CSV table of C-alpha atoms and ligand atoms in Angstrom, one decimal:
chain,number,residue,atom,x,y,z
A,1,MET,CA,1.9,-10.6,15.2
A,2,LEU,CA,5.4,-9.3,14.9
A,3,SER,CA,7.5,-9.5,18.1
A,4,GLN,CA,8.9,-6.5,19.8
A,5,GLU,CA,12.4,-7.7,18.9
A,6,ILE,CA,11.6,-7.0,15.3
A,7,PHE,CA,10.6,-3.3,16.0
A,8,LYS,CA,13.6,-2.9,18.1
A,9,LYS,CA,15.9,-4.1,15.3
A,10,ARG,CA,14.2,-1.6,12.9
A,11,ARG,CA,14.8,1.3,15.3
A,12,GLN,CA,18.4,0.2,15.7
A,13,LYS,CA,18.8,0.2,11.9
A,14,LEU,CA,17.4,3.8,11.9
A,15,PHE,CA,19.8,4.8,14.7
A,16,ASP,CA,22.6,3.3,12.6
A,17,ALA,CA,21.6,5.5,9.6
A,18,MET,CA,21.5,8.7,11.7
A,19,ILE,CA,24.5,10.9,12.1
A,20,ASP,CA,25.9,11.7,15.5
A,21,ASN,CA,24.1,14.4,17.4
A,22,SER,CA,20.8,14.0,15.7
A,23,VAL,CA,17.1,13.4,16.4
A,24,SER,CA,14.4,11.5,14.5
A,25,ILE,CA,10.8,12.5,15.0
A,26,VAL,CA,8.0,10.1,14.0
A,27,ILE,CA,4.3,11.0,14.5
A,28,SER,CA,1.2,8.8,14.8
A,29,ALA,CA,-1.5,9.1,12.2
A,30,SER,CA,-4.3,11.7,12.8
A,31,GLU,CA,-7.9,10.6,13.5
A,32,HIS,CA,-10.4,11.5,10.7
A,33,GLU,CA,-14.0,12.6,11.3
A,34,ARG,CA,-16.3,10.6,9.0
A,35,THR,CA,-19.5,12.3,10.0
A,36,ASN,CA,-20.4,14.6,12.8
A,37,ASP,CA,-18.9,13.2,16.1
A,38,VAL,CA,-18.0,9.9,14.4
A,39,VAL,CA,-14.5,9.1,13.5
A,40,SER,CA,-13.3,6.7,10.8
A,41,ALA,CA,-11.7,3.4,11.9
A,42,TYR,CA,-8.2,4.4,13.1
A,43,ARG,CA,-5.3,3.3,11.0
A,44,GLN,CA,-1.8,3.9,12.3
A,45,ASP,CA,0.7,5.6,10.0
A,46,GLY,CA,2.8,3.0,8.2
A,47,ASN,CA,6.3,4.5,9.2
A,48,PHE,CA,5.1,4.9,12.8
A,49,TYR,CA,3.9,1.3,13.0
A,50,TYR,CA,6.9,0.0,11.3
A,51,LEU,CA,9.2,1.5,13.9
A,52,THR,CA,7.1,1.2,17.1
A,53,GLY,CA,4.5,-1.6,16.6
A,54,ILE,CA,2.1,0.8,18.3
A,55,LYS,CA,-1.5,1.2,16.9
A,56,GLU,CA,-2.6,4.0,19.2
A,57,SER,CA,-3.3,7.5,18.1
A,58,HIS,CA,-1.9,10.8,19.7
A,59,CYS,CA,1.7,9.5,20.0
A,60,ALA,CA,5.2,10.6,19.1
A,61,ALA,CA,8.3,8.6,18.9
A,62,VAL,CA,11.6,10.4,19.2
A,63,LEU,CA,15.0,8.7,18.6
A,64,PHE,CA,17.9,10.7,20.0
A,65,LYS,CA,21.5,9.9,19.2
A,66,ARG,CA,24.5,11.7,20.8
A,67,LYS,CA,28.0,10.5,21.3
A,68,ASP,CA,26.9,7.0,20.2
A,69,GLN,CA,24.3,7.0,23.0
A,70,CYS,CA,20.9,6.1,21.5
A,71,VAL,CA,17.7,6.9,23.4
A,72,TYR,CA,14.1,6.0,22.4
A,73,TYR,CA,11.7,8.6,23.8
A,74,PHE,CA,8.0,8.0,23.6
A,75,PHE,CA,5.1,10.4,24.1
A,76,SER,CA,1.5,9.4,24.4
A,77,ARG,CA,-1.7,10.1,26.3
A,78,VAL,CA,-1.8,9.3,30.1
A,79,ARG,CA,-3.8,6.2,31.0
A,80,ASP,CA,-6.8,8.1,32.3
A,81,PRO,CA,-9.4,5.7,33.7
A,82,LEU,CA,-12.3,7.7,32.2
A,83,GLN,CA,-10.8,7.7,28.7
A,84,CYS,CA,-10.1,4.0,29.0
A,85,GLN,CA,-13.7,3.3,30.1
A,86,TRP,CA,-14.9,4.9,26.9
A,87,PHE,CA,-12.3,4.0,24.3
A,88,GLY,CA,-10.4,0.9,25.7
A,89,ASP,CA,-7.1,0.6,27.4
A,90,LEU,CA,-4.3,3.0,26.5
A,91,ILE,CA,-0.6,2.1,26.5
A,92,GLY,CA,0.4,4.8,28.9
A,93,GLN,CA,3.9,5.7,29.8
A,94,ASP,CA,4.6,2.5,31.8
A,95,GLY,CA,3.3,0.4,29.0
A,96,ALA,CA,5.5,2.2,26.4
A,97,ILE,CA,8.5,1.2,28.5
A,98,SER,CA,7.6,-2.2,29.6
A,99,ASN,CA,5.8,-3.5,26.5
A,100,TYR,CA,7.1,-1.5,23.6
A,101,GLY,CA,10.8,-1.0,24.4
A,102,ALA,CA,10.8,2.8,25.1
A,103,ASP,CA,13.8,4.0,27.2
A,104,SER,CA,11.9,6.9,28.5
A,105,ALA,CA,8.2,7.9,28.2
A,106,PHE,CA,6.2,11.1,28.9
A,107,PRO,CA,2.7,12.4,28.6
A,108,LEU,CA,2.0,13.9,25.2
A,109,ASP,CA,1.3,17.3,26.9
A,110,LEU,CA,5.1,17.5,27.6
A,111,LEU,CA,6.1,17.1,24.0
A,112,ASP,CA,6.8,20.8,23.3
A,113,GLU,CA,8.8,21.3,26.4
A,114,LYS,CA,10.9,18.1,26.0
A,115,MET,CA,11.5,18.7,22.3
A,116,LEU,CA,13.0,22.1,22.9
A,117,THR,CA,15.6,20.3,25.2
A,118,LEU,CA,16.2,17.4,22.8
A,119,LEU,CA,16.6,19.7,19.8
A,120,SER,CA,19.0,22.2,21.5
A,121,ASN,CA,22.4,22.1,19.8
A,122,CYS,CA,21.3,19.1,17.8
A,123,ARG,CA,23.0,19.0,14.4
A,124,ARG,CA,20.4,17.3,12.2
A,125,VAL,CA,16.7,16.5,12.6
A,126,TYR,CA,15.1,13.7,10.6
A,127,TYR,CA,11.4,14.5,10.1
A,128,SER,CA,8.7,13.7,7.5
A,129,PHE,CA,7.8,17.3,6.7
A,130,GLY,CA,4.7,18.0,4.6
A,131,ARG,CA,2.7,15.0,5.6
A,132,ARG,CA,0.9,16.4,8.6
A,133,PRO,CA,0.4,20.2,8.3
A,134,GLU,CA,-0.9,20.6,11.8
A,135,PHE,CA,2.3,19.0,13.2
A,136,ASP,CA,4.6,20.8,10.8
A,137,ALA,CA,3.4,24.1,12.4
A,138,ARG,CA,4.3,22.7,15.8
A,139,PHE,CA,7.7,21.6,14.5
A,140,ASN,CA,8.4,25.0,13.0
A,141,ALA,CA,7.5,26.7,16.3
A,142,TRP,CA,10.2,24.6,18.1
A,143,ILE,CA,12.8,25.7,15.5
A,144,VAL,CA,11.8,29.3,15.7
A,145,THR,CA,12.0,29.2,19.5
A,146,LEU,CA,15.4,27.7,19.5
A,147,ARG,CA,16.8,30.2,16.9
A,148,LYS,CA,16.0,33.0,19.4
A,149,LYS,CA,18.3,31.4,22.0
A,150,VAL,CA,21.4,31.8,20.0
A,151,ARG,CA,23.0,34.3,22.5
A,152,ALA,CA,22.3,31.9,25.3
A,153,ALA,CA,24.6,29.3,23.7
A,154,ILE,CA,21.8,27.3,22.3
A,155,ASN,CA,21.7,26.6,18.5
A,156,ALA,CA,18.8,25.4,16.5
A,157,PRO,CA,19.4,22.3,14.3
A,158,HIS,CA,21.4,23.1,11.2
A,159,GLU,CA,19.8,20.6,9.0
A,160,ILE,CA,16.4,19.1,8.5
A,161,THR,CA,16.4,15.8,6.5
A,162,ASN,CA,13.4,13.9,5.1
A,163,LEU,CA,13.0,10.8,7.4
A,164,ASP,CA,10.8,9.1,4.8
A,165,LYS,CA,13.9,8.6,2.5
A,166,ILE,CA,15.5,6.3,5.2
A,167,VAL,CA,12.4,4.5,6.5
A,168,HIS,CA,10.9,3.9,3.0
A,169,GLU,CA,14.1,2.3,1.8
A,170,MET,CA,14.0,0.0,4.9
A,171,ARG,CA,10.3,-0.8,4.2
A,172,LEU,CA,10.9,-1.7,0.6
A,173,ILE,CA,12.8,-4.9,1.5
A,174,LYS,CA,10.5,-7.3,3.3
A,175,ASP,CA,11.9,-9.8,5.8
A,176,ALA,CA,10.6,-13.3,6.5
A,177,ASP,CA,8.2,-12.2,9.3
A,178,GLU,CA,6.6,-9.6,7.1
A,179,LEU,CA,6.3,-12.0,4.2
A,180,ALA,CA,4.4,-14.4,6.3
A,181,LEU,CA,1.8,-11.7,7.1
A,182,ILE,CA,1.6,-10.6,3.5
A,183,GLN,CA,1.1,-14.2,2.4
A,184,LYS,CA,-1.7,-14.6,4.9
A,185,ALA,CA,-3.4,-11.4,3.6
A,186,ILE,CA,-3.0,-12.6,0.0
A,187,ASP,CA,-4.4,-16.1,0.9
A,188,ILE,CA,-7.5,-14.5,2.5
A,189,ASP,CA,-7.9,-12.2,-0.6
A,190,GLY,CA,-7.7,-15.2,-2.9
A,191,GLN,CA,-10.4,-17.0,-0.9
A,192,ALA,CA,-12.6,-13.9,-1.3
A,193,GLN,CA,-12.0,-13.8,-5.0
A,194,ILE,CA,-13.0,-17.5,-5.4
A,195,ARG,CA,-16.1,-16.9,-3.2
A,196,ALA,CA,-17.1,-13.9,-5.4
A,197,CYS,CA,-16.6,-15.9,-8.6
A,198,LYS,CA,-18.6,-18.8,-7.3
A,199,THR,CA,-21.4,-16.6,-5.9
A,200,CYS,CA,-21.9,-14.3,-8.8
A,201,LYS,CA,-24.9,-14.7,-11.0
A,202,PRO,CA,-26.9,-12.5,-13.4
A,203,GLY,CA,-29.2,-10.1,-11.7
A,204,MET,CA,-27.2,-9.7,-8.5
A,205,TYR,CA,-25.9,-6.2,-7.6
A,206,GLU,CA,-22.2,-5.3,-7.4
A,207,TYR,CA,-22.6,-4.6,-3.7
A,208,GLU,CA,-23.8,-8.2,-3.1
A,209,LEU,CA,-20.4,-9.4,-4.3
A,210,GLU,CA,-18.8,-6.8,-2.1
A,211,ALA,CA,-20.7,-8.3,0.9
A,212,GLU,CA,-19.5,-11.8,0.1
A,213,ILE,CA,-15.9,-10.4,-0.1
A,214,ARG,CA,-16.1,-8.5,3.1
A,215,TYR,CA,-17.6,-11.5,4.9
A,216,GLU,CA,-14.6,-13.6,3.8
A,217,PHE,CA,-12.1,-11.0,4.9
A,218,VAL,CA,-13.5,-10.4,8.4
A,219,LYS,CA,-14.3,-14.1,9.0
A,220,ASN,CA,-10.6,-14.8,8.5
A,221,GLY,CA,-9.3,-12.0,10.8
A,222,ALA,CA,-8.6,-9.4,8.1
A,223,MET,CA,-10.7,-6.7,9.8
A,224,HIS,CA,-10.0,-3.9,7.3
A,225,VAL,CA,-9.7,-3.5,3.5
A,226,SER,CA,-6.4,-2.2,2.2
A,227,PHE,CA,-8.4,0.0,-0.1
A,228,ASP,CA,-12.1,0.3,-1.0
A,229,PRO,CA,-13.3,-2.7,-3.1
A,230,ILE,CA,-13.8,-2.2,-6.9
A,231,ILE,CA,-16.6,-4.4,-8.1
A,232,ALA,CA,-17.2,-3.2,-11.6
A,233,GLY,CA,-19.7,-5.0,-13.8
A,234,GLY,CA,-19.7,-4.5,-17.6
A,235,ALA,CA,-18.4,-1.1,-18.8
A,236,ASN,CA,-17.9,0.1,-15.2
A,237,ALA,CA,-14.6,-1.8,-15.4
A,238,CYS,CA,-13.4,0.9,-17.8
A,239,THR,CA,-13.4,3.4,-14.9
A,240,LEU,CA,-10.1,2.5,-13.2
A,241,HIS,CA,-11.1,3.6,-9.7
A,242,TYR,CA,-14.8,2.7,-9.9
A,243,GLY,CA,-16.2,2.4,-6.4
A,244,ALA,CA,-19.9,3.0,-6.5
A,245,ASN,CA,-20.5,-0.8,-6.6
A,246,ASN,CA,-24.3,-0.3,-6.9
A,247,GLN,CA,-25.2,-1.5,-10.4
A,248,LYS,CA,-26.9,-4.7,-11.4
A,249,LEU,CA,-24.6,-7.5,-12.9
A,250,ASN,CA,-26.0,-8.3,-16.3
A,251,ASP,CA,-26.0,-11.7,-18.1
A,252,GLY,CA,-23.3,-11.6,-20.8
A,253,ASP,CA,-21.1,-9.0,-19.0
A,254,LEU,CA,-17.8,-9.5,-17.2
A,255,VAL,CA,-17.2,-8.2,-13.7
A,256,LEU,CA,-13.9,-6.9,-12.6
A,257,VAL,CA,-13.1,-7.5,-8.9
A,258,ASP,CA,-10.1,-5.5,-7.5
A,259,ILE,CA,-9.9,-6.1,-3.8
A,260,GLY,CA,-7.3,-6.0,-0.9
A,261,CYS,CA,-7.4,-6.8,2.7
A,262,GLU,CA,-5.2,-6.0,5.6
A,263,TYR,CA,-3.9,-8.7,7.9
A,264,GLU,CA,-2.0,-7.4,11.0
A,265,TYR,CA,-1.4,-4.2,9.1
A,266,TYR,CA,0.0,-5.9,5.9
A,267,ALA,CA,-1.9,-5.5,2.6
A,268,SER,CA,-2.9,-7.6,-0.3
A,269,ASP,CA,-4.1,-6.4,-3.7
A,270,LEU,CA,-5.6,-8.8,-6.2
A,271,THR,CA,-7.7,-8.4,-9.3
A,272,ARG,CA,-9.7,-11.0,-11.1
A,273,THR,CA,-12.1,-10.5,-14.0
A,274,PHE,CA,-14.8,-13.2,-14.7
A,275,PRO,CA,-18.0,-13.6,-16.6
A,276,VAL,CA,-21.2,-12.9,-14.6
A,277,ASN,CA,-22.9,-15.9,-16.2
A,278,GLY,CA,-19.8,-18.2,-16.1
A,279,LYS,CA,-19.0,-18.3,-19.8
A,280,PHE,CA,-16.7,-15.8,-21.7
A,281,SER,CA,-18.0,-14.5,-25.0
A,282,PRO,CA,-15.5,-14.9,-27.9
A,283,GLU,CA,-14.6,-11.1,-27.7
A,284,GLN,CA,-14.3,-11.2,-23.9
A,285,LYS,CA,-12.1,-14.3,-24.1
A,286,ALA,CA,-9.9,-12.7,-26.8
A,287,ILE,CA,-9.3,-9.6,-24.6
A,288,TYR,CA,-8.9,-11.6,-21.4
A,289,GLU,CA,-6.3,-14.0,-22.9
A,290,LEU,CA,-4.4,-11.0,-24.3
A,291,VAL,CA,-4.2,-9.4,-20.8
A,292,LEU,CA,-3.2,-12.7,-19.3
A,293,GLU,CA,-0.4,-13.1,-22.0
A,294,ALA,CA,0.8,-9.6,-21.2
A,295,GLN,CA,0.8,-10.3,-17.4
A,296,LEU,CA,2.6,-13.7,-17.7
A,297,ALA,CA,5.2,-12.1,-20.0
A,298,ALA,CA,5.7,-9.1,-17.7
A,299,ILE,CA,6.1,-11.3,-14.6
A,300,GLU,CA,9.1,-13.0,-16.4
A,301,LYS,CA,10.8,-9.7,-16.3
A,302,ILE,CA,10.6,-9.4,-12.5
A,303,GLY,CA,13.7,-10.5,-10.7
A,304,PRO,CA,17.2,-9.3,-9.6
A,305,LYS,CA,18.4,-9.2,-13.1
A,306,TYR,CA,15.8,-6.5,-14.0
A,307,ALA,CA,14.8,-3.0,-13.1
A,308,VAL,CA,11.6,-1.1,-12.5
A,309,GLY,CA,10.0,-0.5,-15.9
A,310,ASP,CA,11.3,-3.6,-17.6
A,311,ALA,CA,8.1,-5.6,-16.9
A,312,HIS,CA,5.9,-2.7,-17.9
A,313,LYS,CA,7.6,-2.3,-21.2
A,314,VAL,CA,7.0,-6.0,-22.0
A,315,SER,CA,3.3,-5.7,-21.1
A,316,VAL,CA,3.0,-2.7,-23.5
A,317,GLU,CA,4.6,-4.7,-26.3
A,318,VAL,CA,2.3,-7.7,-25.8
A,319,ILE,CA,-0.8,-5.6,-25.5
A,320,THR,CA,0.0,-3.4,-28.6
A,321,ARG,CA,0.8,-6.4,-30.7
A,322,GLY,CA,-2.3,-8.2,-29.6
A,323,LEU,CA,-4.6,-5.2,-30.2
A,324,CYS,CA,-3.2,-5.1,-33.7
A,325,LYS,CA,-4.0,-8.8,-34.2
A,326,LEU,CA,-7.6,-8.2,-33.1
A,327,GLY,CA,-7.9,-5.2,-35.4
A,328,ILE,CA,-8.4,-2.7,-32.6
A,329,LEU,CA,-5.1,-1.0,-33.5
A,330,GLN,CA,-3.7,-0.7,-37.0
A,331,GLY,CA,-0.1,0.1,-38.0
A,332,ASP,CA,3.5,-0.6,-37.4
A,333,LEU,CA,4.2,-2.1,-34.0
A,334,ALA,CA,7.3,0.0,-33.1
A,335,THR,CA,5.6,3.2,-34.3
A,336,LEU,CA,2.4,2.4,-32.4
A,337,ILE,CA,4.4,1.8,-29.2
A,338,LYS,CA,6.5,5.0,-29.7
A,339,GLU,CA,3.4,7.0,-30.2
A,340,ASP,CA,1.6,5.6,-27.2
A,341,ALA,CA,-1.3,4.3,-29.3
A,342,TYR,CA,-2.0,1.6,-26.7
A,343,LYS,CA,-2.7,4.3,-24.0
A,344,PRO,CA,-6.5,4.8,-24.7
A,345,PHE,CA,-6.8,1.0,-23.8
A,346,TYR,CA,-4.0,0.5,-21.3
A,347,MET,CA,-3.5,3.9,-19.5
A,348,HIS,CA,-1.9,2.8,-16.2
A,349,HIS,CA,1.4,1.4,-15.1
A,350,LEU,CA,2.0,-2.3,-14.7
A,351,GLY,CA,2.1,-2.2,-10.9
A,352,HIS,CA,3.3,-0.7,-7.6
A,353,TRP,CA,5.1,-1.7,-4.4
A,354,MET,CA,3.0,-3.5,-1.8
A,355,GLY,CA,3.6,-4.0,1.9
A,356,LEU,CA,2.3,-2.1,4.9
A,357,ASP,CA,0.4,0.0,2.4
A,358,ALA,CA,-1.4,-1.4,-0.6
A,359,HIS,CA,0.4,1.3,-2.6
A,360,ASP,CA,3.6,0.9,-0.6
A,361,VAL,CA,6.3,3.5,-0.1
A,362,GLY,CA,9.6,3.7,-1.8
A,363,GLU,CA,11.1,5.4,-4.9
A,364,TYR,CA,10.6,3.7,-8.3
A,365,TYR,CA,13.1,5.8,-10.2
A,366,ILE,CA,16.6,7.0,-9.1
A,367,ASP,CA,18.2,9.7,-11.2
A,368,GLY,CA,15.5,9.2,-13.8
A,369,LYS,CA,16.3,5.4,-14.2
A,370,GLY,CA,14.1,2.5,-13.1
A,371,ARG,CA,15.7,1.2,-9.9
A,372,PRO,CA,17.2,-2.3,-9.9
A,373,LEU,CA,14.9,-4.9,-8.3
A,374,ARG,CA,16.2,-6.6,-5.2
A,375,PRO,CA,15.2,-9.7,-3.3
A,376,GLY,CA,12.5,-8.9,-0.8
A,377,MET,CA,10.7,-6.3,-2.8
A,378,ILE,CA,7.0,-7.0,-3.6
A,379,GLN,CA,5.3,-5.5,-6.6
A,380,THR,CA,2.0,-6.0,-8.2
A,381,ALA,CA,1.7,-7.1,-11.9
A,382,GLU,CA,-1.7,-5.8,-13.1
A,383,PRO,CA,-2.0,-5.0,-16.8
A,384,GLY,CA,-5.4,-4.3,-18.2
A,385,ILE,CA,-7.3,-3.5,-21.3
A,386,TYR,CA,-10.3,-1.1,-21.1
A,387,ILE,CA,-12.5,-0.4,-24.2
A,388,ASN,CA,-14.9,2.4,-23.4
A,389,PRO,CA,-18.3,2.3,-25.0
A,390,ASN,CA,-18.5,4.5,-28.1
A,391,THR,CA,-14.7,4.4,-28.7
A,392,PRO,CA,-14.4,5.9,-32.2
A,393,GLY,CA,-12.7,3.6,-34.7
A,394,VAL,CA,-13.2,0.5,-32.7
A,395,ASP,CA,-15.8,-2.2,-33.7
A,396,LYS,CA,-18.9,-2.1,-31.5
A,397,LYS,CA,-18.4,-5.7,-30.5
A,398,TRP,CA,-15.5,-4.7,-28.3
A,399,TRP,CA,-17.2,-1.8,-26.5
A,400,GLY,CA,-17.6,-2.0,-22.8
A,401,ILE,CA,-15.1,-4.8,-22.2
A,402,GLY,CA,-12.7,-4.0,-19.3
A,403,VAL,CA,-10.3,-6.6,-18.0
A,404,ARG,CA,-7.5,-6.4,-15.4
A,405,ILE,CA,-5.6,-9.3,-13.9
A,406,GLU,CA,-3.5,-8.5,-10.8
A,407,ASP,CA,-1.1,-10.7,-8.8
A,408,ASP,CA,1.4,-9.9,-6.1
A,409,VAL,CA,4.9,-10.8,-7.0
A,410,LEU,CA,8.0,-11.2,-4.7
A,411,VAL,CA,11.5,-10.6,-6.0
A,412,THR,CA,13.6,-13.6,-5.0
A,413,GLN,CA,17.4,-14.4,-5.1
A,414,ASP,CA,17.0,-16.1,-8.5
A,415,GLY,CA,13.9,-14.5,-10.0
A,416,TYR,CA,10.3,-14.2,-8.7
A,417,LYS,CA,7.6,-15.9,-6.8
A,418,VAL,CA,3.9,-15.1,-7.5
A,419,LEU,CA,2.5,-15.0,-4.0
A,420,SER,CA,-1.1,-15.2,-5.3
A,421,ALA,CA,-0.4,-18.2,-7.7
A,422,ALA,CA,-3.1,-20.3,-6.0
A,423,VAL,CA,-5.9,-18.0,-7.2
A,424,PRO,CA,-7.2,-19.3,-10.5
A,425,LYS,CA,-6.9,-17.0,-13.6
A,426,THR,CA,-6.9,-19.0,-16.8
A,427,VAL,CA,-10.2,-19.0,-18.9
A,428,ASP,CA,-10.6,-22.7,-18.3
A,429,GLU,CA,-10.0,-22.5,-14.5
A,430,ILE,CA,-12.5,-19.6,-14.2
A,431,GLU,CA,-15.2,-21.3,-16.3
A,432,HIS,CA,-14.6,-24.5,-14.3
A,433,ILE,CA,-15.2,-22.8,-11.0
A,434,LYS,CA,-18.4,-21.3,-12.3
A,435,ALA,CA,-19.6,-24.6,-13.7
A,436,ALA,CA,-18.7,-26.5,-10.6
A,437,LYS,CA,-20.8,-24.5,-8.2
B,501,LIG,MG1,-5.7,-3.7,-7.2
B,502,LIG,MG1,-2.8,-2.7,-7.4
């Protein structure tokens, strides 16, 4: 678990970024009803958790800065014994101060009243508008109310700035404590991948592999997935966000396993593709080794010397050249790349940021250019080739093959570190695991 000192430092960094006479407002995630009267497992909003360390719903954190005085206000439910009896202990106002570093704490019912005071004559508000429509309406009402007080010497805030921009930039660079939690999530994910690979045999259903994976996650303290598992046998792998996981795994098919867990709120995201019966066919092996070649070449372009987009570009080159060699594409390499000929087979980007969210926050492009990579950033490297059944112009022997290989890569001072390097991915390693069971 991260210490309160870490959350305090993050809030201080946000205070430092705020102008004088300004207020930041951060809201906890909403609860979501899954079925009548039953809510989904609660997951705190990433920004809110990042700044407060608090996993409780129905909270607001307000950072107030005036004449270099920085005050952290916290609003949450009162610690009502009846509520606690049903739903477990609440932080309460005393807890927010003594355990979570708030300078001042109030019941959530007082939020409207207190915000009108805190926003009076405030120059700028930092707020993530557009993310919680129900709260946006409340925020608007405060501004409208304050505008009506102009003749009473009270001015409404002059500027509203997107808080996400500041916090997302902070979240993009991971510190050592965060890296330890991410590594733990990746290690658990890797064990689940190996378990799935060992367990898999023809005739099983995709959901049986999902059960093995979820067992491994929960047994190791990763209580939640970072996204719903994709267990895609055969041609199901050609559906990028396949999630039914209810089909039989057939002898002779591959299965694509794209899974992520959450450990102490930090995500992993790994994909392995392996043969259901333990042995790649020549066609499966050819596609698999091409994806692996593309991934290894792409990873070489991750580091402080490179920018977002460089690694993807290399993966496109390797895949297009390889598809030509296999006879799946025909023509001049440069022209095929220019005309996006690879896109029917490789239609997604190489990867995404990873951290508190599996698809973590942060801009990829600045002024239309891929942003330079910096130490502490983590991105996935996940090229794939997907050949839909009945693809015109493609020999039938390739139909229904879908392969993706995904690792989580940290940008370091002098290059990169593959955080999931311990999870086997060569053809030999995978066939060895299957043969050794
Ligand atoms: Mg993935
Ligand atoms: Mg991914």
